[in-house]
Backbone as JSON Lines, residues from 0, in Angstrom:
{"i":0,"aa":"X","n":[-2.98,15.77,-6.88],"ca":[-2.95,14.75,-5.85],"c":[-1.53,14.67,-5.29]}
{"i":1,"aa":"X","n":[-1.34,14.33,-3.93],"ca":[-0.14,14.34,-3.44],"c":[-0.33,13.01,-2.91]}
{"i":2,"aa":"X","n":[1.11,12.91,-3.02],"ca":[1.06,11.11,-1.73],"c":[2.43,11.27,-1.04]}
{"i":3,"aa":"X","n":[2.28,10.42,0.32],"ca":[3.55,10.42,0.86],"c":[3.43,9.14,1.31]}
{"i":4,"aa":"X","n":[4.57,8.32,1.6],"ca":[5.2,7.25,1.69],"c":[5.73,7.48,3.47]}
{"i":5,"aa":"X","n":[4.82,6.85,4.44],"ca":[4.91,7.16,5.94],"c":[6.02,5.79,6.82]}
{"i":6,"aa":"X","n":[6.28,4.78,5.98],"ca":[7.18,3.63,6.26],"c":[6.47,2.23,6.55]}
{"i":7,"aa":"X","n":[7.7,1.57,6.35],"ca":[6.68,-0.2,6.29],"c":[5.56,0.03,5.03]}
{"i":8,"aa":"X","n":[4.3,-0.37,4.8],"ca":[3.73,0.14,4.1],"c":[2.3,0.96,3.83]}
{"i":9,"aa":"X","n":[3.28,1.99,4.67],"ca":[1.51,2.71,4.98],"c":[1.88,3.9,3.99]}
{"i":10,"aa":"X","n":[0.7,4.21,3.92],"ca":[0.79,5.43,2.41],"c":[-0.49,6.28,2.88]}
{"i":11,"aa":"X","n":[0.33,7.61,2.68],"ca":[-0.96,9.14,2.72],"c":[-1.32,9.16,1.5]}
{"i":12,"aa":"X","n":[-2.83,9.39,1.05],"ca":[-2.98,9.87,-0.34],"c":[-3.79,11.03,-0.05]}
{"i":13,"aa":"X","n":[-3.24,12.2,-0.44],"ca":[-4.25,13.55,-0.31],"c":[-4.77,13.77,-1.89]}
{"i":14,"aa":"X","n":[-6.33,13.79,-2.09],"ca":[-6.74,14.18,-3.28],"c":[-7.95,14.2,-3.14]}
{"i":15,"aa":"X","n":[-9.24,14.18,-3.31],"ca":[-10.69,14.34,-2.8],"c":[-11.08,13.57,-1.34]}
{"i":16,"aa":"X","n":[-10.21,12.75,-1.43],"ca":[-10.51,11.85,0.24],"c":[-9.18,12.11,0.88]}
{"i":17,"aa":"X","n":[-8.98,12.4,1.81],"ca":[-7.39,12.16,2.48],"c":[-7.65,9.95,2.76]}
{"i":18,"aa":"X","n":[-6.68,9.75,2.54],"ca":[-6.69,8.59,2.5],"c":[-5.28,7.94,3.04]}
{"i":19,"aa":"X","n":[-5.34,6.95,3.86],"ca":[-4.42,6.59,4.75],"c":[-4.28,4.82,4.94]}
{"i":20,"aa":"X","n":[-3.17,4.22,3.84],"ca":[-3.41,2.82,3.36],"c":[-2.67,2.07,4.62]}
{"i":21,"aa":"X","n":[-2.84,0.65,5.25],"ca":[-1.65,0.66,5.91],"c":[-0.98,1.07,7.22]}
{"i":22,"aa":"X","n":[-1.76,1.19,8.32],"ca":[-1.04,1.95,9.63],"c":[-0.75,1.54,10.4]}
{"i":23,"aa":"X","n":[0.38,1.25,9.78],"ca":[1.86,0.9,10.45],"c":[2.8,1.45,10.03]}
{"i":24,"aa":"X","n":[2.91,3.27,10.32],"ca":[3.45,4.04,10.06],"c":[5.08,4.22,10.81]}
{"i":25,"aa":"X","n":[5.87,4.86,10.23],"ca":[7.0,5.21,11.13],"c":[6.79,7.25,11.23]}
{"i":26,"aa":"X","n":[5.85,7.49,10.55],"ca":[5.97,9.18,10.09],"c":[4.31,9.24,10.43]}
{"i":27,"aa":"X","n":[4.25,10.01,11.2],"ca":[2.46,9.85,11.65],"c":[1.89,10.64,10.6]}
{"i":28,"aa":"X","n":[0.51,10.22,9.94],"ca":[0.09,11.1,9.02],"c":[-0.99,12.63,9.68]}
{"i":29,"aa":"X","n":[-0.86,13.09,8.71],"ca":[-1.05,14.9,8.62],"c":[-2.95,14.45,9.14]}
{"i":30,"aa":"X","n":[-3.38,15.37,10.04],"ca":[-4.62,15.98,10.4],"c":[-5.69,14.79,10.2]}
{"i":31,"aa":"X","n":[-7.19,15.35,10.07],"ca":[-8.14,14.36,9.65],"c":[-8.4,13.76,8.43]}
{"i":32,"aa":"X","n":[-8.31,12.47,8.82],"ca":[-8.32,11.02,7.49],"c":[-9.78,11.1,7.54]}
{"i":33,"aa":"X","n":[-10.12,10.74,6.07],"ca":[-11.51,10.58,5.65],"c":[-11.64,8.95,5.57]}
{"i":34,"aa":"X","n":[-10.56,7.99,5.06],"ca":[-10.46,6.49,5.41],"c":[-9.28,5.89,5.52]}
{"i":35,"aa":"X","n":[-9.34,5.01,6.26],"ca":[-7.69,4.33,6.98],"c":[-8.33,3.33,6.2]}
{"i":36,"aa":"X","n":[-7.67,2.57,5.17],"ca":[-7.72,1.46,4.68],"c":[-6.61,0.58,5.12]}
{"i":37,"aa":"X","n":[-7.04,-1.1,5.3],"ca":[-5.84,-1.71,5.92],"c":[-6.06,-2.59,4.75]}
{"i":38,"aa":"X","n":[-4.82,-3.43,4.2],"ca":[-5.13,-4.55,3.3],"c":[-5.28,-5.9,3.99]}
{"i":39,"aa":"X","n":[-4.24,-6.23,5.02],"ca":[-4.52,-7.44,5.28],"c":[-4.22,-7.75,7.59]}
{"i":40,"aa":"X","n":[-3.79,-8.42,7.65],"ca":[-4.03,-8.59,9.38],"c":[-2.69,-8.57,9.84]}
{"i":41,"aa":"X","n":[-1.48,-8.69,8.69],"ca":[-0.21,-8.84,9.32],"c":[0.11,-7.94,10.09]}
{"i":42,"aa":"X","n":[1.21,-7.94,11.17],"ca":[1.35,-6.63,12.28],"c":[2.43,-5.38,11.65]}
{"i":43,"aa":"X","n":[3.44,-5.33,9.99],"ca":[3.47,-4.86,9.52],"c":[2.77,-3.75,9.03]}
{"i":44,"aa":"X","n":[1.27,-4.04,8.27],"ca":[0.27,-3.19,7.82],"c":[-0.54,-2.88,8.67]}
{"i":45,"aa":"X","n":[-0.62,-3.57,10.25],"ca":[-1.78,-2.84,10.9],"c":[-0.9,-2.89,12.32]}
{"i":46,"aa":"X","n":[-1.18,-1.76,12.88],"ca":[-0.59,-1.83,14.33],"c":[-1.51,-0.44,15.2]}
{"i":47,"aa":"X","n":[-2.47,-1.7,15.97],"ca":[-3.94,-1.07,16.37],"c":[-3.32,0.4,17.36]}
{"i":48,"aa":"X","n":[-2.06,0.09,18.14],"ca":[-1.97,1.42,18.72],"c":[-1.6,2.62,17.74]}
{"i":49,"aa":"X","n":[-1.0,2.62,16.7],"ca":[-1.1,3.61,15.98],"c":[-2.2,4.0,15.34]}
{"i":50,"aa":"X","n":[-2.95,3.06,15.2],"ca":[-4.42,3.25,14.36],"c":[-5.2,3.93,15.82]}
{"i":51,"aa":"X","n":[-5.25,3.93,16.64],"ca":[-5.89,4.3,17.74],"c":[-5.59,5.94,17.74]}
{"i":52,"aa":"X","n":[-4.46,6.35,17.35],"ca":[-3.65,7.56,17.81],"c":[-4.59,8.61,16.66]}
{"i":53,"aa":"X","n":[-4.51,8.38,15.34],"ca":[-5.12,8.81,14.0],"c":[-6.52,9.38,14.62]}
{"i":54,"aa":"X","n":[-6.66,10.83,13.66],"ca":[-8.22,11.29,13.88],"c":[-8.42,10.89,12.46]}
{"i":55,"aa":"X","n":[-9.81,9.59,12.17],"ca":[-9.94,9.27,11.22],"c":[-11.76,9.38,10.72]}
{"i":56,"aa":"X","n":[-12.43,9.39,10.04],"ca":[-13.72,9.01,9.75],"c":[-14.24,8.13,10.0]}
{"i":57,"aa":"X","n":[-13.67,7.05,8.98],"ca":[-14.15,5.52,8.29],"c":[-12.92,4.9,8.6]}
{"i":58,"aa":"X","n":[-12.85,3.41,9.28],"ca":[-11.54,2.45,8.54],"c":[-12.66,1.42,7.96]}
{"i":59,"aa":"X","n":[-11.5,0.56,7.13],"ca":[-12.25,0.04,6.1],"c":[-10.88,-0.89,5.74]}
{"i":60,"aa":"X","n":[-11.75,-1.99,5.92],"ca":[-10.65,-3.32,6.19],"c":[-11.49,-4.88,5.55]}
{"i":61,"aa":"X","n":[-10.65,-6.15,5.47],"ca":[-11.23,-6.93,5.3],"c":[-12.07,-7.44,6.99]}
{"i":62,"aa":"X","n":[-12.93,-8.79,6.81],"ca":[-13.81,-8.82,8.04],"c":[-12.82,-9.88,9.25]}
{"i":63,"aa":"X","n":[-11.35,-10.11,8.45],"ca":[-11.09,-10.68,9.33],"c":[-9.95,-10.14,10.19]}
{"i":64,"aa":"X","n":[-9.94,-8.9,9.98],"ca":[-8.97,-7.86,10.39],"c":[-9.98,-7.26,11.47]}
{"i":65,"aa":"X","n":[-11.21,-7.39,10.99],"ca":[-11.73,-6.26,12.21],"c":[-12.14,-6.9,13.55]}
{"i":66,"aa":"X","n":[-12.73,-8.55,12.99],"ca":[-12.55,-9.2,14.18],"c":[-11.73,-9.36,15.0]}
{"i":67,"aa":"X","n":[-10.51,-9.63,13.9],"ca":[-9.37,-10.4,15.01],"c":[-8.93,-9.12,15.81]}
{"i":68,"aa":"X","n":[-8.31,-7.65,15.77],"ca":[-8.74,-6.94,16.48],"c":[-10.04,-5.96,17.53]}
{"i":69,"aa":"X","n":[-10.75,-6.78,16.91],"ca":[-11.83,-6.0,17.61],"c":[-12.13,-4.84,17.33]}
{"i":70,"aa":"X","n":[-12.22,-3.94,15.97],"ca":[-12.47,-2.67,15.52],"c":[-14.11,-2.6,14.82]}
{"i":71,"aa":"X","n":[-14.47,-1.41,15.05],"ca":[-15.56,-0.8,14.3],"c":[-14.87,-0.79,12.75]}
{"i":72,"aa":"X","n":[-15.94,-0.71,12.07],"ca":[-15.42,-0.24,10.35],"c":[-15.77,-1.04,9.46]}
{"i":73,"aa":"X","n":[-15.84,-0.66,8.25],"ca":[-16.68,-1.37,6.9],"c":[-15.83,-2.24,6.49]}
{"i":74,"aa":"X","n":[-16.97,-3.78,6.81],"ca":[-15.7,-4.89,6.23],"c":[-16.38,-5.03,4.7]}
{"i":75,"aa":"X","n":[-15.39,-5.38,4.0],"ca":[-14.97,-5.06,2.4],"c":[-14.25,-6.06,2.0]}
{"i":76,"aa":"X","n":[-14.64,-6.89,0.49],"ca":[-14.62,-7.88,0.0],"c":[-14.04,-7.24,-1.83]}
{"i":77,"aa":"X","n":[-13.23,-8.09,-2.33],"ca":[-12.99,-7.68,-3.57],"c":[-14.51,-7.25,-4.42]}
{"i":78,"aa":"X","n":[-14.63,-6.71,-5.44],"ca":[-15.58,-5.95,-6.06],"c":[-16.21,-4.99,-5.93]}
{"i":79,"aa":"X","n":[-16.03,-4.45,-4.32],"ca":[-16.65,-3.57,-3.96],"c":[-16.35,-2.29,-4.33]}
{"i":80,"aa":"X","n":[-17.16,-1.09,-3.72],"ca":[-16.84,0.43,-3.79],"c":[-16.58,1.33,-2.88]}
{"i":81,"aa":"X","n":[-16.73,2.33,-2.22],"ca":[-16.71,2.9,-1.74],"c":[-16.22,4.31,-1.76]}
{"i":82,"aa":"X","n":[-16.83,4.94,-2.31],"ca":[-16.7,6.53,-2.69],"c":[-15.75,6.79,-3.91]}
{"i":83,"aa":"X","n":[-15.23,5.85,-4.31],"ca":[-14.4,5.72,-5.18],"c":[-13.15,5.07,-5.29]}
{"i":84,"aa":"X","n":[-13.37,4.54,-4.1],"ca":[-12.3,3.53,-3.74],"c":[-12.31,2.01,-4.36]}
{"i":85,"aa":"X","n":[-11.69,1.56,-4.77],"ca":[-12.29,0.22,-5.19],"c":[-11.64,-0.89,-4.59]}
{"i":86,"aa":"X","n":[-12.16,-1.62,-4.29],"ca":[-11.69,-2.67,-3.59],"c":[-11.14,-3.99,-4.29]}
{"i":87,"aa":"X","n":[-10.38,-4.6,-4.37],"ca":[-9.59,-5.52,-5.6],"c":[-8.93,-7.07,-4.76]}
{"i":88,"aa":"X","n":[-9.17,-7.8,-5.56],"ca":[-8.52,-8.92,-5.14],"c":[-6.69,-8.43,-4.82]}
{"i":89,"aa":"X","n":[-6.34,-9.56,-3.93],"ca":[-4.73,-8.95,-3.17],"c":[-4.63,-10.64,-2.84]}
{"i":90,"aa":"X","n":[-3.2,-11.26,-2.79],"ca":[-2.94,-12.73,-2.37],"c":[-1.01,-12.49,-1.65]}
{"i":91,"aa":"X","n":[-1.44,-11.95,-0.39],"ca":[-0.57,-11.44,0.61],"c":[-0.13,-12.87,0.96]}
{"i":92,"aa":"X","n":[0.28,-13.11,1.02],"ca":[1.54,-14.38,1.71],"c":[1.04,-14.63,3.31]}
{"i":93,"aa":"X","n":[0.43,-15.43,3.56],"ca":[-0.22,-16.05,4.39],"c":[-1.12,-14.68,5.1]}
{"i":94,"aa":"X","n":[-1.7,-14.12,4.63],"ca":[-2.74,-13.61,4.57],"c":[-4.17,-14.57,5.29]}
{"i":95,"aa":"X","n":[-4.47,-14.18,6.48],"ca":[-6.2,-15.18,6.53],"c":[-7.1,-14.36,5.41]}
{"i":96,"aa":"X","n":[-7.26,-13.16,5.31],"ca":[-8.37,-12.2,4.47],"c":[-7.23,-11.52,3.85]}
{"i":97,"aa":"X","n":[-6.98,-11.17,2.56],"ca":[-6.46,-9.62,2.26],"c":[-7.01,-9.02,0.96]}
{"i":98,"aa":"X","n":[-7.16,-7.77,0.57],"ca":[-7.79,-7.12,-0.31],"c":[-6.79,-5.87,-0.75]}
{"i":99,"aa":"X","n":[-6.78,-5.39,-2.03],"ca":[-5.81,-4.39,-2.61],"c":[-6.98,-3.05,-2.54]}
{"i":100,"aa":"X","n":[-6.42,-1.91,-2.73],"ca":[-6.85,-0.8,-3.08],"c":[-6.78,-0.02,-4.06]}
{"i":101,"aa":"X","n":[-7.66,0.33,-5.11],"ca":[-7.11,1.28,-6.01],"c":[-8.16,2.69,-5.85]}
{"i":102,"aa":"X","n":[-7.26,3.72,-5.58],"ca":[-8.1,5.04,-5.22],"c":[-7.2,6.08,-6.46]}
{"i":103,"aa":"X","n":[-7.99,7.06,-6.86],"ca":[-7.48,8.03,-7.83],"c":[-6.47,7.71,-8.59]}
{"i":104,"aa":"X","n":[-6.11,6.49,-9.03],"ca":[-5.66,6.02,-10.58],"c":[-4.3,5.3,-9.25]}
{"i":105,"aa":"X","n":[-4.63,5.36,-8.07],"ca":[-3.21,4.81,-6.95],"c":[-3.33,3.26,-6.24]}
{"i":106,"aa":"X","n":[-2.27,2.28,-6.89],"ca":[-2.62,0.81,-6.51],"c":[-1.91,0.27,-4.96]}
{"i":107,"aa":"X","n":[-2.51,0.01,-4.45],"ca":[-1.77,-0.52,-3.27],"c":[-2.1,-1.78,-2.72]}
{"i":108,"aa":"X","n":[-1.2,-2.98,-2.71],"ca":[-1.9,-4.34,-3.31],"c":[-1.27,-4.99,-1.62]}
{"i":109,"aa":"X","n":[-0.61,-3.92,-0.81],"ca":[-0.23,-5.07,0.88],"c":[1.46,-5.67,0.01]}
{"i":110,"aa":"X","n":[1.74,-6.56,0.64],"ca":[2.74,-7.38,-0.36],"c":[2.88,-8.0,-1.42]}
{"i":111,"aa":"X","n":[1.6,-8.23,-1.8],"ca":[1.44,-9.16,-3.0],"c":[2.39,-8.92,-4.33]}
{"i":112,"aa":"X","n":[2.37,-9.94,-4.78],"ca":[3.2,-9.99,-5.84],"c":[2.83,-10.3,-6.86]}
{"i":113,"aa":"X","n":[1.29,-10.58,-6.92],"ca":[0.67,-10.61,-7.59],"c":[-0.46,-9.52,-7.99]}
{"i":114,"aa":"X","n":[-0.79,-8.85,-9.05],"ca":[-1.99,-7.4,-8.51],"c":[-2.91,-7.51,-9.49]}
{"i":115,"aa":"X","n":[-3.88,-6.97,-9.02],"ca":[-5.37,-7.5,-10.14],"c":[-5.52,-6.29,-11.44]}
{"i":116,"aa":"X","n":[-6.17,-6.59,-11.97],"ca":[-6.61,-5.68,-13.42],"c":[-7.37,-4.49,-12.55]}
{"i":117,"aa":"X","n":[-6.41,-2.96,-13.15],"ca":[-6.27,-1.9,-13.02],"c":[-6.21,-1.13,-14.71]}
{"i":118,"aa":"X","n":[-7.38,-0.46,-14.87],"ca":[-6.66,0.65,-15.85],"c":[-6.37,1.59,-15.35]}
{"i":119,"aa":"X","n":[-5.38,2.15,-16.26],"ca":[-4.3,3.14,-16.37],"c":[-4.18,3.64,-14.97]}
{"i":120,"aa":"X","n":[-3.18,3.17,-14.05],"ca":[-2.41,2.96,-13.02],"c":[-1.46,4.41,-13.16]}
{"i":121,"aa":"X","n":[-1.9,5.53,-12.26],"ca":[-0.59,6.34,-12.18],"c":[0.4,5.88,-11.41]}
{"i":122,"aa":"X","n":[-0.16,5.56,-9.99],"ca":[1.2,4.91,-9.25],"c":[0.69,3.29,-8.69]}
{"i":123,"aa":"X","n":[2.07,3.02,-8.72],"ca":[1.3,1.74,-7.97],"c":[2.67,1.7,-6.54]}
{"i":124,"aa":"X","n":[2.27,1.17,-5.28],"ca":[2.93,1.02,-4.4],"c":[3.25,-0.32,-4.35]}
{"i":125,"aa":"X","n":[4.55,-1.32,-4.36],"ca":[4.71,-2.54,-4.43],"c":[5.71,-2.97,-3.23]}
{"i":126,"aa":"X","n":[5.48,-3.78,-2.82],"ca":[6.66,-4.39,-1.92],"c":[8.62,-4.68,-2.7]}
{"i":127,"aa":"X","n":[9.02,-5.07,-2.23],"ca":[10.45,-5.41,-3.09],"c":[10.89,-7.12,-2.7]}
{"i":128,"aa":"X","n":[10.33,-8.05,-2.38],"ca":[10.84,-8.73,-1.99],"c":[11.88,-9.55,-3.1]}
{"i":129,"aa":"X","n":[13.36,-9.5,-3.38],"ca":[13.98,-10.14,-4.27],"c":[13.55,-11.61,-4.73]}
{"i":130,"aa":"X","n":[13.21,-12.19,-3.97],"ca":[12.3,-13.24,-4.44],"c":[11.32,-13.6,-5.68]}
{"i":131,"aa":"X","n":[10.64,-12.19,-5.54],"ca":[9.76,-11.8,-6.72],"c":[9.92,-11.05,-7.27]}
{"i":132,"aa":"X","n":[11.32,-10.45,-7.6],"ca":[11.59,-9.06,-8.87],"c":[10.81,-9.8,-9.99]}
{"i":133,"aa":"X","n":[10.94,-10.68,-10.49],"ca":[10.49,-11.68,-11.53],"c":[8.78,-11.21,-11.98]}
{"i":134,"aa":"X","n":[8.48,-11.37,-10.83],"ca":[7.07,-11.36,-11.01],"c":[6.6,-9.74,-11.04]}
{"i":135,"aa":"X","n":[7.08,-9.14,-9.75],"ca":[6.79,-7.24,-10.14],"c":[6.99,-7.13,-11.34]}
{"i":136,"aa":"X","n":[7.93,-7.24,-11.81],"ca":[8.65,-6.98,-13.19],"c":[7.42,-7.45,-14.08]}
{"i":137,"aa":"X","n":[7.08,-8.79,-14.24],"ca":[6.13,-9.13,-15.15],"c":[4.87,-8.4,-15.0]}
{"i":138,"aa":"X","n":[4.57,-7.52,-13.69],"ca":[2.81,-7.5,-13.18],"c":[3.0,-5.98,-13.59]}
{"i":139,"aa":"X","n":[4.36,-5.29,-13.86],"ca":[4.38,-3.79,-14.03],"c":[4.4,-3.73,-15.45]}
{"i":140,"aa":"X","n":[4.34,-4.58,-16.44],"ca":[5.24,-4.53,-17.7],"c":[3.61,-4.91,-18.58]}
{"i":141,"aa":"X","n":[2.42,-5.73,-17.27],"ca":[1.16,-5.72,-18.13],"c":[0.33,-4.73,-17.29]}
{"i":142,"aa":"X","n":[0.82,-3.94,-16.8],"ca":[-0.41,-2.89,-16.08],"c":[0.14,-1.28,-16.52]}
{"i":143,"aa":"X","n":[1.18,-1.46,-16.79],"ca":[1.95,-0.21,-17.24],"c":[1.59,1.31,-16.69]}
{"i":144,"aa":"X","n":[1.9,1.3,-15.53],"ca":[1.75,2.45,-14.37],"c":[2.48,3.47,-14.96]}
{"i":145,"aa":"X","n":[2.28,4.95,-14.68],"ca":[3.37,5.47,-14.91],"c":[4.69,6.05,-13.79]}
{"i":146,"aa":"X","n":[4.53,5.14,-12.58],"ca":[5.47,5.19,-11.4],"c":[4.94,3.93,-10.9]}
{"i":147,"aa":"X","n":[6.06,3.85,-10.26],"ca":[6.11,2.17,-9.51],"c":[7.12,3.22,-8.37]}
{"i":148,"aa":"X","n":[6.49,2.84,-7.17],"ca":[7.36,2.84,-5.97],"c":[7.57,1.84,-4.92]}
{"i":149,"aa":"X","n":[8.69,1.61,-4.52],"ca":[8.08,0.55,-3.99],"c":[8.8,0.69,-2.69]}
{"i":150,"aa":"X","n":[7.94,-0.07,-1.75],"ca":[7.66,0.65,-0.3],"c":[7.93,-1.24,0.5]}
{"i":151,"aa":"X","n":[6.92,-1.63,1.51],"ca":[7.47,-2.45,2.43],"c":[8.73,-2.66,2.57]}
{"i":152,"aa":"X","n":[9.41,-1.47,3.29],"ca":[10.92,-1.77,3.96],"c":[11.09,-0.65,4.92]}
{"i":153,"aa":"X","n":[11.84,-1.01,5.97],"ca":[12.39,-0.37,6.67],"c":[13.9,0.51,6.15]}
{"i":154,"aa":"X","n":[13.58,1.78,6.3],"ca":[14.35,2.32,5.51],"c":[16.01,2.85,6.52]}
{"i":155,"aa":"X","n":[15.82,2.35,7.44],"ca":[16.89,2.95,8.37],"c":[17.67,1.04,8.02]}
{"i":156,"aa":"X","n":[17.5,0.37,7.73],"ca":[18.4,-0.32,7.89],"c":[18.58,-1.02,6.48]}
{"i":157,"aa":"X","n":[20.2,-0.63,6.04],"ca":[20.8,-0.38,4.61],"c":[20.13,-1.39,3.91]}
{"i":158,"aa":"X","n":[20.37,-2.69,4.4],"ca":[20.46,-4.36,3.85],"c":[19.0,-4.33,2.89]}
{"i":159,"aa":"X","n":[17.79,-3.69,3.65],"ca":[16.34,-3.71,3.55],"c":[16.49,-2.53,2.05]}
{"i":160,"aa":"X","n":[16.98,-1.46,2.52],"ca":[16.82,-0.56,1.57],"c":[17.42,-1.34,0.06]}
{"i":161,"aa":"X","n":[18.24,-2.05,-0.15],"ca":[18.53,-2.81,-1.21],"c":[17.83,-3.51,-2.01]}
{"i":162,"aa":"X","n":[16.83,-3.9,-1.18],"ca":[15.74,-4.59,-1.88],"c":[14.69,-3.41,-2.57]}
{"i":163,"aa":"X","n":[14.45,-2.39,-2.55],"ca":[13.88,-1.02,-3.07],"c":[14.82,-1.01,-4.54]}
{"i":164,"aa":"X","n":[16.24,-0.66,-4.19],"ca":[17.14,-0.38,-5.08],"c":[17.37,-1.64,-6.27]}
{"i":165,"aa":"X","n":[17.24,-2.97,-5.94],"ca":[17.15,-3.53,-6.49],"c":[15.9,-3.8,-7.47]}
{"i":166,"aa":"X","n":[14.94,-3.79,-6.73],"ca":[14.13,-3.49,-8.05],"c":[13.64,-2.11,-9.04]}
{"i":167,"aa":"X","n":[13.7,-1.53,-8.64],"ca":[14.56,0.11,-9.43],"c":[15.36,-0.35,-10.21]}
{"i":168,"aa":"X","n":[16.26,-0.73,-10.36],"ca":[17.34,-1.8,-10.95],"c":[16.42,-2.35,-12.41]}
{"i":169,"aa":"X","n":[16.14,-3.31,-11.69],"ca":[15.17,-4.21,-12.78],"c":[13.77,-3.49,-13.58]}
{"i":170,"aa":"X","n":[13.87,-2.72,-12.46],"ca":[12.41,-1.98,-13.55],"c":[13.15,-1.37,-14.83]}
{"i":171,"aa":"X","n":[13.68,-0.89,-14.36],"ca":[14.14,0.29,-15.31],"c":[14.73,-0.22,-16.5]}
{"i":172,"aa":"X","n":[15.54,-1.32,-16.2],"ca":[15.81,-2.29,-17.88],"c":[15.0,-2.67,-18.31]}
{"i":173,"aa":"X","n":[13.73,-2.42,-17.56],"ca":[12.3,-2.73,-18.75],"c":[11.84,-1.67,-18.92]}
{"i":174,"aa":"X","n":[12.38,-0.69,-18.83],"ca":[11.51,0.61,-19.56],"c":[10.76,1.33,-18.34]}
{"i":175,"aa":"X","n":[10.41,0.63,-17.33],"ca":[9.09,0.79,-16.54],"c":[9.75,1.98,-15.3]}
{"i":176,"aa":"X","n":[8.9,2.61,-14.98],"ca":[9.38,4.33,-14.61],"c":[9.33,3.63,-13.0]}
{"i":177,"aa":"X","n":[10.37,3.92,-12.38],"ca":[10.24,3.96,-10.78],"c":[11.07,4.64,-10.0]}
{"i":178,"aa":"X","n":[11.12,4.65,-9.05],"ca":[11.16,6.0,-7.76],"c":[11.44,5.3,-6.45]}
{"i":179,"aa":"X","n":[12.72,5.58,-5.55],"ca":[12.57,5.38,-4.25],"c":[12.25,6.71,-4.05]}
{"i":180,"aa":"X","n":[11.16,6.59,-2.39],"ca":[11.39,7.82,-1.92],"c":[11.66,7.81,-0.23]}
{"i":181,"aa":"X","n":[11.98,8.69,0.03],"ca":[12.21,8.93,1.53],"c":[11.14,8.92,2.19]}
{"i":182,"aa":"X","n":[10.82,8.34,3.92],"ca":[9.7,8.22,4.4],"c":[9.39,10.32,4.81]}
{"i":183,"aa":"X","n":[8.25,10.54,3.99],"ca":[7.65,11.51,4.79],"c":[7.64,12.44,3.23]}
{"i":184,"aa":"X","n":[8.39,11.59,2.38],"ca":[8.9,12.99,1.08],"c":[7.04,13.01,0.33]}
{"i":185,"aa":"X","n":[7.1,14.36,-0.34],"ca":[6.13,14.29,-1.06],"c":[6.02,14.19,-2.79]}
{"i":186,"aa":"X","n":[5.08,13.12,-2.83],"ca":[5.4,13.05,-4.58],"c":[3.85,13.41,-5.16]}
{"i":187,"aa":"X","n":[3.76,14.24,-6.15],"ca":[2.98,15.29,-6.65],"c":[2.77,14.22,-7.84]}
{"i":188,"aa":"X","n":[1.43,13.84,-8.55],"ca":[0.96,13.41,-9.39],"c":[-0.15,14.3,-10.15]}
């Protein structure tokens, strides 16, 4: 499985589905998507002209994302499935609807800082907000991933990138394995 990290927090996952979390890209993703998953309505994680641009299959969103833009696509509620996708409770910070994703052992929870019961987590994608090192720290230390990356930031501007580095920082005095990466780099699982 490969994943790449496209900016803000959209994420490629290539592995039986091409899968595309998040599009609100700064790095456009590679060829035909089998599902554009969005987690929640903020203009961060969804930005309909880039989602317009994408040759995709399926998107697959909560129902109040598809209204409030006006999109086709499978609205999706925590518990659900979908090819192997699972759909998970997510509590995004003023969020109207939001929902997490876990696809091929890969968590992607929107901002939350809070993330639902996952076994054995290879990666999980997390926001950095310093606010909540506290809590990542606590939510990585009972889910025990074996990578934590963590993504919502703009990476061209230093101040933002600190908040990445900072919790890298804190993970790592707990033992817990993490990774910045560059928008577009590829990380091999």
């Amino acid at each position: 499985m490969k994943l790449k990290w496209l900016g803000n927090s959209c994420v490629e996952i290539f592995a039986e589905k091409h899968v595309v979390i998040d599009p609100n890209y700064v790095l456009e993703p590679e060829g035909r998507i089998d599902y554009v998953l969005v987690t929640h309505e903020h203009s961060d994680h969804i930005d309909v002209e880039k989602l317009k641009k994408l040759d995709y299959e399926k998107l697959v969103a909560p129902s109040f994302v598809l209204k409030e833009f006006k999109l086709e696509g499978i609205e999706v509620k925590p518990g659900m499935e979908i090819e192997g996708i699972k759909i998970l409770e997510s509590w995004c910070w003023k969020a109207v609807e939001s929902v997490s994703y876990f696809y091929n052992g890969v968590l992607h929870t929107g901002d939350s800082a809070k993330f639902p019961d996952v076994e054995n987590p290879k990666v999980v994608f997390t926001a950095c907000f310093p606010d909540f090192y506290d809590d990542y720290v606590s939510e990585m230390k009972r889910l025990k991933p074996e990578l934590v990356i963590p993504i919502h930031y703009n990476p061209e501007k230093p101040e933002k990138k600190k908040n990445a580095e900072g919790l890298k920082e804190r993970l790592e005095k707990e033992g817990i394995n993490c990774r910045i990466v560059e928008i577009g780099e590829v990380i091999e699982v």
